Each structure stands twice: as C-alpha cells, then as structure tokens.
Coordinates of C-alpha atoms in Angstrom, one line a residue:
Chain A
X157 CA 0.0 0.0 0.0
X158 CA 1.4 3.4 -0.9
X159 CA 1.9 5.9 1.9
X160 CA -0.4 8.4 0.2
X161 CA -3.3 6.0 0.1
X162 CA -2.5 5.0 3.7
X163 CA -2.5 8.6 4.8
X164 CA -5.9 9.0 3.2
X165 CA -7.3 5.9 4.9
X166 CA -5.8 7.0 8.3
X167 CA -7.6 10.4 8.1
X168 CA -10.8 9.0 6.7
X169 CA -11.2 6.3 9.3
X170 CA -10.3 8.7 12.1
X171 CA -12.7 11.4 11.0
X172 CA -15.5 8.9 10.6
X173 CA -15.1 7.5 14.1
X174 CA -14.6 10.9 15.6
X175 CA -17.8 12.3 14.0
X176 CA -19.8 9.4 15.3
X177 CA -19.2 10.6 18.8
X178 CA -16.5 8.3 20.2
X179 CA -14.4 10.3 22.6
X180 CA -11.2 11.6 21.0
X181 CA -9.0 9.6 23.5
X182 CA -10.5 6.3 22.3
X183 CA -10.9 7.2 18.6
X184 CA -7.2 8.0 18.3
X185 CA -6.3 4.8 20.2
X186 CA -8.6 2.6 18.1
X187 CA -7.2 4.0 14.8
X188 CA -3.7 3.4 16.1
X189 CA -4.5 -0.2 17.1
X190 CA -6.2 -0.9 13.8
X191 CA -3.4 0.4 11.6
X192 CA -0.7 -1.1 13.9
X193 CA -2.1 -4.5 13.4
X194 CA -2.7 -4.1 9.6
X195 CA 0.8 -2.7 9.0
X196 CA 2.9 -4.5 11.5
X197 CA 0.9 -7.6 12.6
X198 CA 0.0 -8.4 16.1
X199 CA 3.5 -7.4 17.3
X200 CA 2.4 -3.8 16.5
X201 CA 0.4 -3.7 19.6
X202 CA 3.6 -3.7 21.6
X203 CA 4.2 -0.3 20.1
X204 CA 0.8 1.0 21.4
X205 CA 1.3 -0.2 24.9
X206 CA 4.9 0.9 24.8
X207 CA 3.9 4.4 24.0
X208 CA 1.4 4.5 26.9
X209 CA 4.1 3.2 29.3
X210 CA 6.6 5.7 28.1
X211 CA 4.3 8.6 28.8
X212 CA 3.5 7.2 32.2
X213 CA 7.1 7.5 33.1
X214 CA 7.3 11.2 32.2
X215 CA 8.4 13.4 35.1
X216 CA 7.2 16.7 33.5
X217 CA 3.7 15.3 32.9
X218 CA 3.3 15.2 36.7
X219 CA 3.2 19.0 36.8
X220 CA -0.1 18.9 34.9
X221 CA -2.2 17.5 37.7
X222 CA -0.3 19.6 40.2
X223 CA -1.0 22.9 38.4
X224 CA -4.6 21.9 37.9
X225 CA -4.9 21.0 41.6
X226 CA -3.4 24.4 42.5
X227 CA -6.0 26.2 40.4
X228 CA -8.8 24.1 41.9
X229 CA -7.7 25.0 45.4
X230 CA -7.3 28.7 44.6
X231 CA -10.8 28.7 43.1
X232 CA -12.2 27.4 46.4
X233 CA -10.0 29.9 48.3
X234 CA -12.1 32.7 46.8
X235 CA -9.0 34.3 45.2
X236 CA -10.7 35.4 42.0
X237 CA -13.4 37.2 43.9
X238 CA -10.8 38.9 46.0
X239 CA -8.8 40.0 43.0
X240 CA -11.9 41.4 41.3
X241 CA -12.9 43.3 44.4
X242 CA -9.5 44.8 44.6
X243 CA -9.1 45.5 40.9
X244 CA -12.5 47.3 40.4
X245 CA -11.9 49.9 43.1
X246 CA -8.7 50.8 41.5
X247 CA -10.0 51.0 38.0
X248 CA -13.3 52.6 39.1
X249 CA -12.7 56.0 37.5
X250 CA -11.7 54.7 34.0
X251 CA -14.3 54.5 31.2
X252 CA -15.7 50.9 31.4
X253 CA -14.0 50.5 34.7
X254 CA -15.6 47.2 35.6
X255 CA -14.8 45.6 32.3
X256 CA -11.2 46.8 32.7
X257 CA -11.2 45.3 36.1
X258 CA -12.3 42.0 34.6
X259 CA -9.4 41.9 32.2
X260 CA -6.9 42.9 35.0
X261 CA -8.4 40.2 37.3
X262 CA -8.2 37.6 34.5
X263 CA -4.6 38.5 33.8
X264 CA -3.7 38.3 37.5
X265 CA -5.6 35.0 37.9
X266 CA -3.7 33.7 34.8
X267 CA -0.5 33.9 36.8
X268 CA -1.9 31.2 39.0
X269 CA -4.2 29.2 36.8
X270 CA -3.2 27.2 33.7
X271 CA -6.5 26.1 32.1
X272 CA -9.5 28.1 31.0
X273 CA -12.8 27.6 32.8
X274 CA -12.4 28.6 36.4
X275 CA -11.8 32.3 35.8
X276 CA -14.6 32.6 33.3
X277 CA -17.1 30.9 35.7
X278 CA -16.0 33.1 38.6
X279 CA -16.1 36.3 36.6
X280 CA -19.5 35.2 35.3
X281 CA -20.7 34.8 38.9
X282 CA -19.0 37.9 40.4
X283 CA -18.4 40.5 37.8
X284 CA -21.2 39.9 35.3
X285 CA -24.0 40.7 37.7
X286 CA -22.1 43.8 38.9
X287 CA -21.7 45.0 35.3
X288 CA -25.3 44.3 34.3
X289 CA -26.6 46.0 37.5
X290 CA -24.5 49.1 36.6
X291 CA -26.2 49.2 33.2
X292 CA -23.3 47.9 31.1
X293 CA -24.3 46.8 27.6
X294 CA -24.4 43.0 27.3
X295 CA -21.9 42.8 24.5
X296 CA -19.3 44.6 26.5
X297 CA -19.9 42.7 29.7
X298 CA -19.9 39.2 28.1
X299 CA -17.1 39.7 25.6
X300 CA -14.5 40.9 28.1
X301 CA -15.1 37.8 30.3
X302 CA -14.7 35.4 27.5
X303 CA -11.6 37.0 26.0
X304 CA -10.0 37.6 29.4
X305 CA -10.5 34.0 30.5
X306 CA -8.3 32.7 27.7
X307 CA -5.3 34.5 29.0
X308 CA -4.9 31.7 31.6
X309 CA -3.3 29.5 28.9
X310 CA -0.9 32.2 27.6
X311 CA 0.4 33.6 30.8
X312 CA 2.4 31.0 32.9
X313 CA 1.7 28.5 34.5
X314 CA -0.1 27.4 31.5
X315 CA -1.1 23.7 31.0
X316 CA -1.2 24.2 27.3
X317 CA 2.5 25.1 27.3
X318 CA 3.4 22.0 29.4
X319 CA 1.6 19.8 26.8
X320 CA 3.2 21.6 23.9
X321 CA 6.7 21.4 25.6
X322 CA 6.2 17.6 26.1
X323 CA 5.0 17.1 22.5
X324 CA 7.6 19.3 20.9
X325 CA 10.5 18.5 23.2
X326 CA 11.0 22.2 24.3
X327 CA 11.9 23.5 27.7
X328 CA 8.7 24.4 29.7
X329 CA 10.6 27.2 31.5
X330 CA 11.4 28.9 28.2
X331 CA 7.9 28.5 26.9
X332 CA 6.5 30.1 30.1
X333 CA 8.8 33.1 29.8
X334 CA 7.9 33.4 26.1
X335 CA 4.2 33.6 26.9
X336 CA 4.5 36.5 29.4
X337 CA 4.9 39.4 27.1
X338 CA 2.4 38.3 24.4
X339 CA -0.1 37.6 27.2
X340 CA 0.4 41.1 28.8
X341 CA 0.2 42.6 25.3
X342 CA -3.1 40.9 24.6
X343 CA -4.4 42.1 28.0
X344 CA -3.3 45.6 27.2
X345 CA -5.0 45.5 23.8
X346 CA -8.3 44.4 25.5
X347 CA -8.1 47.2 28.0
X348 CA -7.2 49.8 25.4
X349 CA -10.2 48.7 23.3
X350 CA -12.6 48.8 26.3
X351 CA -11.4 52.3 27.4
X352 CA -11.6 53.8 23.9
X353 CA -15.0 52.2 23.1
X354 CA -16.5 53.4 26.4
X355 CA -15.0 56.8 26.0
X356 CA -16.8 57.4 22.7
X357 CA -19.9 55.6 23.7
X358 CA -20.6 56.4 27.4
X359 CA -23.9 54.7 27.2
X360 CA -22.0 51.4 26.9
X361 CA -20.8 51.6 30.4
X362 CA -22.4 54.1 32.9
X363 CA -19.8 55.4 35.3
X364 CA -19.7 54.4 39.0
X365 CA -21.8 56.2 41.5
X366 CA -20.2 58.8 43.7
X367 CA -20.7 56.5 46.7
X368 CA -18.7 53.8 45.0
X369 CA -16.0 56.2 44.0
X370 CA -15.7 57.6 47.6
X371 CA -13.6 54.7 48.8
X372 CA -10.6 55.9 50.7
X373 CA -7.1 55.0 49.8
X374 CA -6.8 53.2 53.1
X375 CA -9.7 51.0 52.2
X376 CA -8.3 50.4 48.8
X377 CA -5.1 49.1 50.2
X378 CA -7.0 47.0 52.8
X379 CA -8.5 45.0 49.9
X380 CA -5.1 44.1 48.7
X381 CA -4.5 42.0 51.9
X382 CA -6.2 38.9 50.6
X383 CA -3.9 39.0 47.5
X384 CA -0.6 38.8 49.4
X385 CA -0.2 35.0 49.5
X386 CA -1.5 34.4 45.9
X387 CA 1.0 37.0 44.6
X388 CA 3.8 35.4 46.5
X389 CA 2.8 32.1 45.0
X390 CA 2.7 33.5 41.5
X391 CA 6.0 35.2 41.8
X392 CA 7.8 32.3 43.4
X393 CA 6.6 30.0 40.5
X394 CA 7.7 32.4 37.8
X395 CA 10.9 33.3 39.6
X396 CA 12.0 29.8 40.3
X397 CA 11.4 28.8 36.7
X398 CA 13.1 31.9 35.3
X399 CA 16.2 31.4 37.4
X400 CA 16.1 27.6 36.8
X401 CA 15.9 26.8 40.6
X402 CA 13.1 24.3 40.3
X403 CA 11.6 22.0 37.7
X404 CA 8.1 22.8 36.6
X405 CA 6.9 19.9 38.7
X406 CA 8.6 21.2 41.8
X407 CA 7.3 24.7 41.1
X408 CA 3.8 23.3 40.8
X409 CA 4.2 21.4 44.1
X410 CA 5.2 24.5 45.9
X411 CA 2.4 26.3 44.2
X412 CA -0.1 23.8 45.7
X413 CA 1.3 24.5 49.2
X414 CA 0.9 28.2 48.6
X415 CA -2.7 27.8 47.4
X416 CA -3.6 25.8 50.5
X417 CA -1.9 28.5 52.7
X418 CA -3.9 31.2 50.8
X419 CA -7.1 29.3 51.5
X420 CA -6.2 29.1 55.2
X421 CA -5.2 32.8 55.3
X422 CA -8.5 33.9 53.8
X423 CA -10.4 31.8 56.3
X424 CA -11.8 29.4 53.8
X425 CA -9.9 26.3 54.7
X426 CA -11.9 23.0 54.8
X427 CA -10.9 19.4 54.2
X428 CA -14.0 18.8 52.3
X429 CA -12.9 21.6 49.8
X430 CA -9.5 19.9 49.3
X431 CA -11.2 16.6 48.7
X432 CA -13.5 18.1 46.1
X433 CA -10.5 19.9 44.5
X434 CA -8.6 16.5 44.3
X435 CA -11.6 14.9 42.6
X436 CA -12.0 17.7 40.1
X437 CA -8.3 17.5 39.4
X438 CA -8.5 13.8 38.8
X439 CA -11.4 14.1 36.3
X440 CA -9.6 16.8 34.2
X441 CA -6.2 15.1 34.4
X442 CA -7.5 11.6 33.5
X443 CA -9.1 13.1 30.4
X444 CA -5.8 14.8 29.4
X445 CA -3.7 11.7 30.1
X446 CA -5.9 9.4 28.1
X447 CA -6.0 11.9 25.2
X448 CA -2.2 12.0 25.4
X449 CA -2.0 8.1 25.3
X450 CA -4.3 7.8 22.3
X451 CA -2.8 10.5 20.2
X452 CA 0.7 9.5 21.0
X453 CA -0.1 5.9 19.9
X454 CA -1.7 7.2 16.7
X455 CA 1.2 9.6 15.9
X456 CA 3.7 6.8 16.7
X457 CA 2.1 4.3 14.3
X458 CA 1.7 7.0 11.6
X459 CA 5.3 8.1 11.9
X460 CA 6.6 4.5 11.7
X461 CA 4.5 4.0 8.6
X462 CA 6.3 7.0 7.0
X463 CA 3.3 9.3 7.0
X464 CA 4.7 12.1 9.1
X465 CA 7.7 12.4 6.8
X466 CA 5.4 12.6 3.8
X467 CA 3.5 15.6 5.2
X468 CA 6.7 17.2 6.3
X469 CA 8.3 16.9 2.9
X470 CA 5.1 18.2 1.3
X471 CA 4.9 21.2 3.6
X472 CA 8.6 22.2 3.4
X473 CA 8.3 21.9 -0.4
X474 CA 5.4 24.3 -0.7
X475 CA 6.2 27.2 -3.0
X476 CA 5.2 29.9 -0.4
X477 CA 8.5 30.5 1.5
X478 CA 9.1 29.7 5.1
X479 CA 6.9 32.4 6.5
X480 CA 4.1 31.3 4.2
X481 CA 4.3 27.8 5.7
X482 CA 4.0 29.3 9.2
X483 CA 0.9 31.3 8.1
X484 CA -0.6 28.1 6.5
X485 CA -0.1 26.3 9.8
X486 CA -1.9 29.2 11.6
X487 CA -4.8 29.0 9.2
X488 CA -5.1 25.2 9.7
X489 CA -5.1 25.7 13.5
X490 CA -7.7 28.4 13.3
X491 CA -10.0 26.2 11.2
X492 CA -9.4 23.1 13.4
X493 CA -10.0 25.3 16.4
X494 CA -13.6 25.9 15.4
X495 CA -14.3 22.2 15.8
X496 CA -11.8 20.4 18.1
X497 CA -10.4 21.2 21.5
X498 CA -7.0 22.7 21.8
X499 CA -5.6 19.5 23.3
X500 CA -6.7 17.4 20.3
X501 CA -5.2 19.9 17.9
X502 CA -2.0 20.1 19.8
X503 CA -1.4 16.4 20.3
X504 CA -2.3 15.5 16.7
X505 CA -0.7 18.4 14.7
X506 CA 2.3 19.5 16.8
X507 CA 4.3 16.3 16.3
X508 CA 4.0 16.9 12.5
X509 CA 4.3 20.7 12.3
X510 CA 7.1 21.3 14.8
X511 CA 9.7 19.4 12.8
X512 CA 8.6 21.3 9.7
X513 CA 9.1 24.6 11.4
X514 CA 12.4 23.4 12.8
X515 CA 13.5 22.4 9.3
X516 CA 12.6 25.9 8.1
X517 CA 14.9 27.4 10.7
X518 CA 12.3 28.7 13.1
X519 CA 12.4 28.6 16.9
X520 CA 10.0 25.9 18.3
X521 CA 9.4 28.1 21.4
X522 CA 8.1 30.9 19.2
X523 CA 5.8 28.3 17.5
X524 CA 4.5 27.3 20.9
X525 CA 3.5 30.9 21.6
X526 CA 1.9 31.1 18.2
X527 CA -0.1 28.0 19.0
X528 CA -1.2 29.4 22.4
X529 CA -2.2 32.7 20.8
X530 CA -4.0 30.8 18.1
X531 CA -6.0 28.8 20.6
X532 CA -7.1 32.1 22.2
X533 CA -9.2 32.5 19.1
X534 CA -10.6 28.9 19.3
X535 CA -11.7 29.4 22.9
X536 CA -14.2 32.1 21.9
X537 CA -15.0 31.2 18.3
X538 CA -18.5 29.9 17.4
X539 CA -19.9 27.4 17.2
X540 CA -18.1 25.5 20.0
X541 CA -15.9 28.1 21.7
X542 CA -15.6 26.6 25.2
X543 CA -15.3 30.0 26.9
X544 CA -18.8 30.9 25.7
X545 CA -20.1 27.6 27.1
X546 CA -18.4 28.0 30.4
X547 CA -19.9 31.5 30.7
X548 CA -23.4 30.4 29.5
X549 CA -23.4 27.9 32.4
X550 CA -23.5 30.8 35.0
X551 CA -25.3 33.7 33.2
X552 CA -28.7 34.9 34.3
X553 CA -31.7 33.6 32.2
X554 CA -32.0 36.6 29.8
X555 CA -28.7 35.9 28.2
X556 CA -28.4 33.4 25.3
X557 CA -25.4 31.7 23.7
X558 CA -26.1 33.9 20.7
X559 CA -25.6 37.0 22.8
X560 CA -22.2 35.7 24.0
X561 CA -21.0 34.8 20.5
X562 CA -22.1 38.2 19.2
X563 CA -20.0 39.9 21.9
X564 CA -16.7 38.3 21.0
X565 CA -15.9 39.7 17.5
X566 CA -13.9 42.8 18.6
X567 CA -11.8 40.7 20.9
X568 CA -11.3 38.1 18.2
X569 CA -10.1 40.9 15.9
X570 CA -7.5 41.9 18.5
X571 CA -6.4 38.3 18.9
X572 CA -5.7 38.1 15.2
X573 CA -3.8 41.3 15.2
X574 CA -1.7 40.2 18.2
X575 CA -1.0 36.8 16.5
X576 CA 0.1 38.7 13.3
X577 CA 2.4 40.9 15.4
X578 CA 4.1 38.0 17.1
X579 CA 4.5 36.3 13.6
X580 CA 6.0 39.5 12.2
X581 CA 8.1 40.3 15.3
X582 CA 9.1 37.0 17.0
X583 CA 11.1 39.0 19.6
X584 CA 7.9 40.0 21.3
X585 CA 7.8 36.4 22.5
X586 CA 11.5 35.4 22.4
X587 CA 13.0 38.5 24.2
X588 CA 12.3 37.3 27.7
X589 CA 13.4 33.7 27.4
X590 CA 16.5 34.8 25.7
X591 CA 17.5 36.8 28.7
X592 CA 17.5 33.5 30.7
X593 CA 20.6 32.1 29.1
Chain B
X175 CA -32.9 -9.9 23.9
X176 CA -32.2 -6.3 23.4
X177 CA -35.7 -5.5 22.2
X178 CA -37.1 -6.9 25.5
X179 CA -34.7 -4.7 27.4
X180 CA -35.8 -1.6 25.5
X181 CA -39.4 -2.3 26.3
X182 CA -38.6 -2.8 30.0
X183 CA -36.3 0.3 30.3
X184 CA -38.6 2.7 28.4
X185 CA -41.1 3.0 31.3
X186 CA -38.9 5.6 32.9
X187 CA -37.5 5.6 36.5
X188 CA -39.7 3.0 38.2
X189 CA -37.9 1.9 41.3
X190 CA -40.0 -1.1 41.6
X191 CA -38.4 -3.0 38.7
X192 CA -34.6 -3.3 38.8
X193 CA -33.4 -5.4 36.0
X194 CA -30.1 -7.3 35.9
X195 CA -28.7 -4.7 33.5
X196 CA -29.6 -1.9 35.9
X197 CA -27.9 -3.7 38.7
X198 CA -24.8 -4.3 36.6
X199 CA -24.6 -0.7 35.5
X200 CA -25.1 0.7 39.1
X201 CA -22.4 -1.7 40.4
X202 CA -19.9 -0.7 37.7
X203 CA -20.7 3.0 38.3
X204 CA -20.1 2.6 42.0
X205 CA -17.0 0.6 41.6
X206 CA -15.4 3.0 39.1
X207 CA -16.4 6.1 41.1
X208 CA -15.0 4.6 44.2
X209 CA -11.7 3.7 42.5
X210 CA -11.5 7.1 40.9
X211 CA -12.1 9.0 44.1
X212 CA -9.7 6.7 46.0
X213 CA -6.9 7.4 43.4
X214 CA -7.7 11.1 43.3
X215 CA -6.3 11.3 46.8
X216 CA -2.9 10.3 45.4
X217 CA -2.4 14.0 44.6
X218 CA -1.8 14.7 48.3
X219 CA 1.0 12.1 48.4
X220 CA 2.4 13.5 45.2
X221 CA 2.5 17.0 46.6
X222 CA 4.1 15.8 49.9
X223 CA 6.8 13.8 47.9
X224 CA 7.6 16.9 45.7
X225 CA 7.7 19.2 48.7
X226 CA 10.0 16.8 50.6
X227 CA 12.3 16.7 47.6
X228 CA 12.5 20.5 47.4
X229 CA 13.0 20.6 51.2
X230 CA 15.7 17.9 51.2
X231 CA 17.6 19.5 48.4
X232 CA 17.5 23.1 49.8
X233 CA 18.0 22.2 53.5
X234 CA 20.0 19.0 53.5
X235 CA 21.7 19.9 50.2
X236 CA 21.0 16.4 48.9
X237 CA 18.2 15.1 46.6
X238 CA 16.4 11.9 47.6
X239 CA 16.7 8.8 45.4
X240 CA 13.0 8.0 45.7
X241 CA 11.0 11.2 45.3
X242 CA 11.0 11.6 41.5
X243 CA 10.0 8.1 40.7
X244 CA 7.4 8.0 43.5
X245 CA 5.7 11.2 42.1
X246 CA 5.9 9.9 38.5
X247 CA 4.5 6.4 39.0
X248 CA 2.0 7.4 41.7
X249 CA 0.3 9.9 39.5
X250 CA 0.7 7.8 36.4
X251 CA -1.0 4.8 38.0
X252 CA -3.7 7.0 39.6
X253 CA -4.7 8.7 36.4
X254 CA -4.5 5.6 34.2
X255 CA -6.6 3.5 36.5
X256 CA -9.0 6.4 36.7
X257 CA -9.9 6.1 33.0
X258 CA -13.2 4.3 33.9
X259 CA -14.0 7.0 36.5
X260 CA -13.8 9.8 33.9
X261 CA -15.9 7.6 31.5
X262 CA -18.5 7.0 34.2
X263 CA -18.8 10.8 34.5
X264 CA -18.6 11.1 30.7
X265 CA -15.7 13.5 31.0
X266 CA -13.7 12.3 27.9
X267 CA -13.8 15.0 25.2
X268 CA -15.9 14.0 22.2
X269 CA -17.4 15.7 19.1
X270 CA -21.1 15.4 19.4
X271 CA -22.2 17.9 16.7
X272 CA -23.7 15.3 14.5
X273 CA -24.6 12.9 17.2
X274 CA -26.8 15.4 19.0
X275 CA -28.9 16.0 15.9
X276 CA -29.9 12.4 15.3
X277 CA -32.9 10.5 16.2
X278 CA -32.7 8.1 19.2
X279 CA -32.8 5.1 16.8
X280 CA -29.9 6.4 14.8
X281 CA -28.0 7.3 17.9
X282 CA -28.4 3.7 19.2
X283 CA -26.9 2.4 15.9
X284 CA -24.0 4.8 16.2
X285 CA -23.4 3.8 19.8
X286 CA -23.1 0.2 18.7
X287 CA -20.8 1.2 15.9
X288 CA -18.5 3.3 18.0
X289 CA -18.4 0.6 20.7
X290 CA -16.7 -1.7 18.3
X291 CA -13.8 0.8 18.0
X292 CA -13.8 1.4 21.7
X293 CA -13.5 -2.3 22.2
X294 CA -10.6 -2.6 19.7
X295 CA -8.6 -0.1 21.8
X296 CA -9.3 -1.3 25.3
X297 CA -9.0 -4.9 24.1
X298 CA -5.5 -4.1 22.8
X299 CA -4.7 -2.4 26.1
X300 CA -5.9 -5.4 28.1
X301 CA -4.2 -8.0 26.0
X302 CA -0.9 -6.4 25.1
X303 CA -0.8 -4.6 28.4
X304 CA -1.0 -7.9 30.4
X305 CA 1.6 -9.5 28.2
X306 CA 3.9 -6.6 28.9
X307 CA 3.2 -6.5 32.6
X308 CA 3.5 -10.3 33.0
X309 CA 6.8 -10.4 31.3
X310 CA 8.0 -7.6 33.5
X311 CA 6.8 -9.5 36.6
X312 CA 8.5 -12.8 35.6
X313 CA 11.7 -10.9 34.9
X314 CA 11.6 -8.9 38.2
X315 CA 12.3 -5.9 36.0
X316 CA 13.5 -2.7 37.8
X317 CA 13.6 0.9 36.5
X318 CA 17.4 0.9 36.4
X319 CA 17.8 3.9 38.6
X320 CA 19.8 3.9 41.9
X321 CA 16.6 3.3 43.8
X322 CA 15.5 0.7 41.2
X323 CA 12.0 -0.1 42.3
X324 CA 10.2 -3.1 40.6
X325 CA 8.2 -1.7 37.7
X326 CA 5.6 -4.4 37.1
X327 CA 2.9 -2.9 39.3
X328 CA 2.9 0.2 37.1
X329 CA 2.7 -1.9 34.0
X330 CA -0.2 -3.8 35.4
X331 CA -2.1 -0.5 35.7
X332 CA -2.5 -0.6 31.9
X333 CA -4.5 -3.8 31.5
X334 CA -6.4 -3.1 34.7
X335 CA -7.4 0.3 33.4
X336 CA -8.4 -1.3 30.1
X337 CA -10.6 -3.7 32.0
X338 CA -12.3 -1.0 34.1
X339 CA -12.9 1.1 30.9
X340 CA -14.4 -2.0 29.2
X341 CA -16.8 -2.6 32.1
X342 CA -17.8 1.1 32.1
X343 CA -18.1 1.3 28.4
X344 CA -20.5 -1.6 28.5
X345 CA -22.5 0.0 31.2
X346 CA -22.7 3.3 29.3
X347 CA -23.7 1.5 26.2
X348 CA -26.5 -0.4 28.0
X349 CA -27.8 2.9 29.3
X350 CA -27.5 4.7 26.0
X351 CA -29.5 1.9 24.3
X352 CA -32.2 2.1 26.9
X353 CA -31.5 -1.4 28.1
X354 CA -30.7 -0.1 31.6
X355 CA -32.2 3.0 33.2
X356 CA -30.3 6.3 32.9
X357 CA -27.7 7.0 35.6
X358 CA -28.7 8.9 38.7
X359 CA -25.5 10.5 39.8
X360 CA -24.8 12.9 42.6
X361 CA -21.1 13.6 42.2

C-alpha cells in the first residue's frame, strides 16, 4: 500500500469515528491499534502499549495534575473574587472601569491558573451581575469575560505550554517566559479597546456612582491584603522557573502548598474543599492523560508508517516561502480550532508541524507561543468556543449563547492582530526567554 | 434480547423494577467512582513527595533517590486506572455535533458502531498490556535507577485500566441503548 493511500485511509477512518461521537481519546487509540495490526501484525500492539508506558514514566507530565490542583484549590479559596474586588476599586474612574477590572483580574488569575474555565465561571458569577446592575451593555460585559478567560493559557503557569513542551521537546521554562509578554500585550489590547470604546460611547458603560468612588485610599489598600499570598505564589513559581531553581513539577508542588496556605489565610480552609479539589483535578487530568496516550499511539504508528515524513516533505516543499508555511499552519489551526479542543489539535498536529518549522529554521518556542495565541481564538469562536459555554453555564436567564457569541468579535479581531504581530516580530515572545541564558 | 430490554427500560424511572442490566450498571458506576475517588487522593501524596524533595535539596543539600520516581509512578497509575472513572462521568472529550442532531434510533446504531472501535482499543490495552506486565513480573524488572523499584505494578495498571474502561463502556452502552435505566449521579 502506498503511503499516500495509507494517509488518506488514516484520516478517513479517524474522521468517521470521531464524528460518530466516540471520545477523542479512544478514537485515536482505536485507529492506532487498527493500523498497527494491519501494517505490522500483532506485534504492532507492543508499540501502542509501549507508547502509553513511556508517557506514564514522564516526570514533567506530573506537573499537569499539580497545576490543575493548584487552580482548583485557589478557586475554592475565593482568590478570583478577592482579585476582582481589589481591581475594580482601582479602575473605578476609568471609562468601562468594571470591564477593565475583569481583564486585569483575569490576567492576574492567569499567573496562578493554567487552564480556561475557572476564571470565566468566577467572573461570570461575580463580575457579570455587577456590570449588568450598573447598566453595562451585554456585548461589553460578556465579551471581556470570554476574552480575558483565555489569558490563563498564555500567561504562565499554562497547562497548554506543558503539553506543547512535552510534544515538541521544548523547555517548559522557556515557553513560560515566552508567553509572558504576548499575554500582557493581549491584555493591554483588550483594556485599550474597552477604554476607547467606552470613552466614545458612554452609554455602553455608565460610570460608577459617587458613593462607590468615595472609597478611601486606606480601604483600597486593605482590599489588597487577601492578595498577598497568591501574589507570592505566582512570583515564586515564575521566579524559580526563570532562574532555573526548580523543575516545573517542583514549582507546581510549591504552588499547591501556597494555594492551600492562601485558602487558610483567607479563612476558607476546609478538608471537604480539598477533597473536592482533588476529585475535580482527577477528572480533568484523567481526560488529558488518556488523550495523550491515544494520540501518542496514533502519531507513533503513523510516523513509523512514514506518513509524518510525507506531510513534512510536502509542507517544506510548498512554494510559499518559510513564513508562508507558518501562516498556512496558523490557518489550519484556526480552522481546526472551530471544531476540536486545543488539546486534540496540539497532540495531533504539533508532532507533525514542529519538525517542519524546525527544518525551516524557526524557533519551536516561538511556534509554541503562536499555538497558544491561536488557541485564544478557538476558545471564543463559534460554534463551539468553550469560553462561551463556560460563561453560559452561569449567566442569568435573559442571556443566550447567541448574545455571547455576538460579543466576541472585537476581541477576536484583537487576537488576530496580536497573532500577526508575534509572527512579524518573534522578539515579542522570544525576548524574555533569551535573557534567561 | 435487546428488544425486550428496551421495552422494559422505556417505562422511565420505576424503582419497583430493577433489571439485571440496571444492577450491573449501578455496580460498575459505583466501583469506578469509588476507585477514581480513591486514586484522586494520590495527589496529596504526590504533593508531599515533591515538597519533601524540594526541602531535602535546599535544606540538607541532597536530593532523595525515591522522590522523583514516586511522584511519577504514583500519579501515572492513579490517572491511568481512573480512566473508567472519567468515563463514568462522561468527561472524555468528544465531538457530538452530528450525534446530538440524530434520532434516538440512529444514535443507538452509532453507539453500537463506536463501541466496536472502543473495544478494539481497550481490548488491545488489556491483551498487550497484560503480556507486557506479566513479562516484567517474571523478569523482576526494575527501573534501572539507583533506587531501582520493581516496575511491574505500574505496567499492570494498563490492563487493569483497560478492563475497568471496558466494564464502564458496556455500562454506558446499556444505558444509551435504553436497556438499563439512565444514571442517577450525585457527584
């Protein structure tokens, strides 16, 4: 069988099973098993199980449940609410002050949380009612929460970067540092947009009442008290990775300790909460691990059959120049992002695309940042943008999924601009990690 | 046999009649949930092992020989064996765009179709996994590090996980086909 025909069969079988509703983790595994047996006989199964076992022995992978656990604990420690309360009294006088506070809170939360979901839900519960009560237009209030929530995966400690680093064989520390500036840049874009929009259309966001603005400076500082431990946690994680003092796994372990301390400091400690946090962590981590097993098996079989090389040769041979290939990859990711979760896209395409990009002479760390920025778009893009669904889960009855998707366009535009900027000027991402060496 | 089951299961939640299929599904759900929750606690041990490692290195100036492998294999075994737990809670990511738009009859057909592929994968994990683990057990294989723990218990996690997934997959299928009553799940 020719490798072209084989590739076609691989994709065809995979897409059919996937569309019939079998979970991605098992669809990838099943296709891997099927082709392993067809191509290499029963002995091919050793390859599948071997791939699973190799991943089980990966030390960096342990940081995934630890970072998720840390986020689950912080969520139950009421940190997001505390951050929002503190942020909104400080941004109170700006046009669209509450929406600005949402973005600031999301960016701060992102320094402690590595997956999307928790921040969006918390902002939906805390900030959305506050904005609607103040008379903010729906599209402003909903859009900023969805867009801000995505920052969690761009600003360290991001679980997306861990998975990318494992797939592409890149240092997690460097990826984390590379995500900082683009993440802050994106947050700055959102804030600038909100302020300008609300300046010209004051009806979008009625200003705060005099009573709300009359908070004394002393009270403003008092609100910062609850943020002391979380900030220490965030800085110690970033700092230890920047200076290379700790592995990501160790940094995550220390982060968990910090999160539990923050919970205790804020008077919210309870064993029951820790137990729940552990269970939530297990559910998310199991899902991620099994996806990793299945897609690793699939990519392993496909690579052994020569398929990966076929695609790589084809892509490097395209008459569009190196940067053209990078842009094509971005477009493929954007399209896939409308239909598949980030994790599926990452695990299935990165093993193929990263070698292509390397062969063209680009930095895989830069590619990781591009991937993460690209996925910002997928979180909010209709019809399946997960950010919208997380938010829909907690919105008051009058707000539909359609309202949420209508609110995201300006932010999506900003994300595309930011992605273009990082493609054009890789230094935006690479400057900080380069100062590490 | 299935037709009879459908007729029996369609009458909605009637606590009076609990069929064999219902009992099987409830038992599998409970078993997987219990196993999953039990292994979820491993995160506390992992955190302690990581913290001890950091502490030992910074205070005693010497890394432990056991911490890294303990964290790796503890969490690996926990989240591999938990596969059935996540399936019981239907937490594995899937694409249900088409599925959601179909009639219940068409869905049932698709469920049977996808189950074949599900079985191919978990069957391979059970079969090849136990071959791998058994070989490792007979050989008394270690990890080859200074600590050198036996590795076969970790390898046995693969076929065990495959078996738990298979049990849960069958339970979910019975429920989706209407042979067993839908799950009632608190957590």
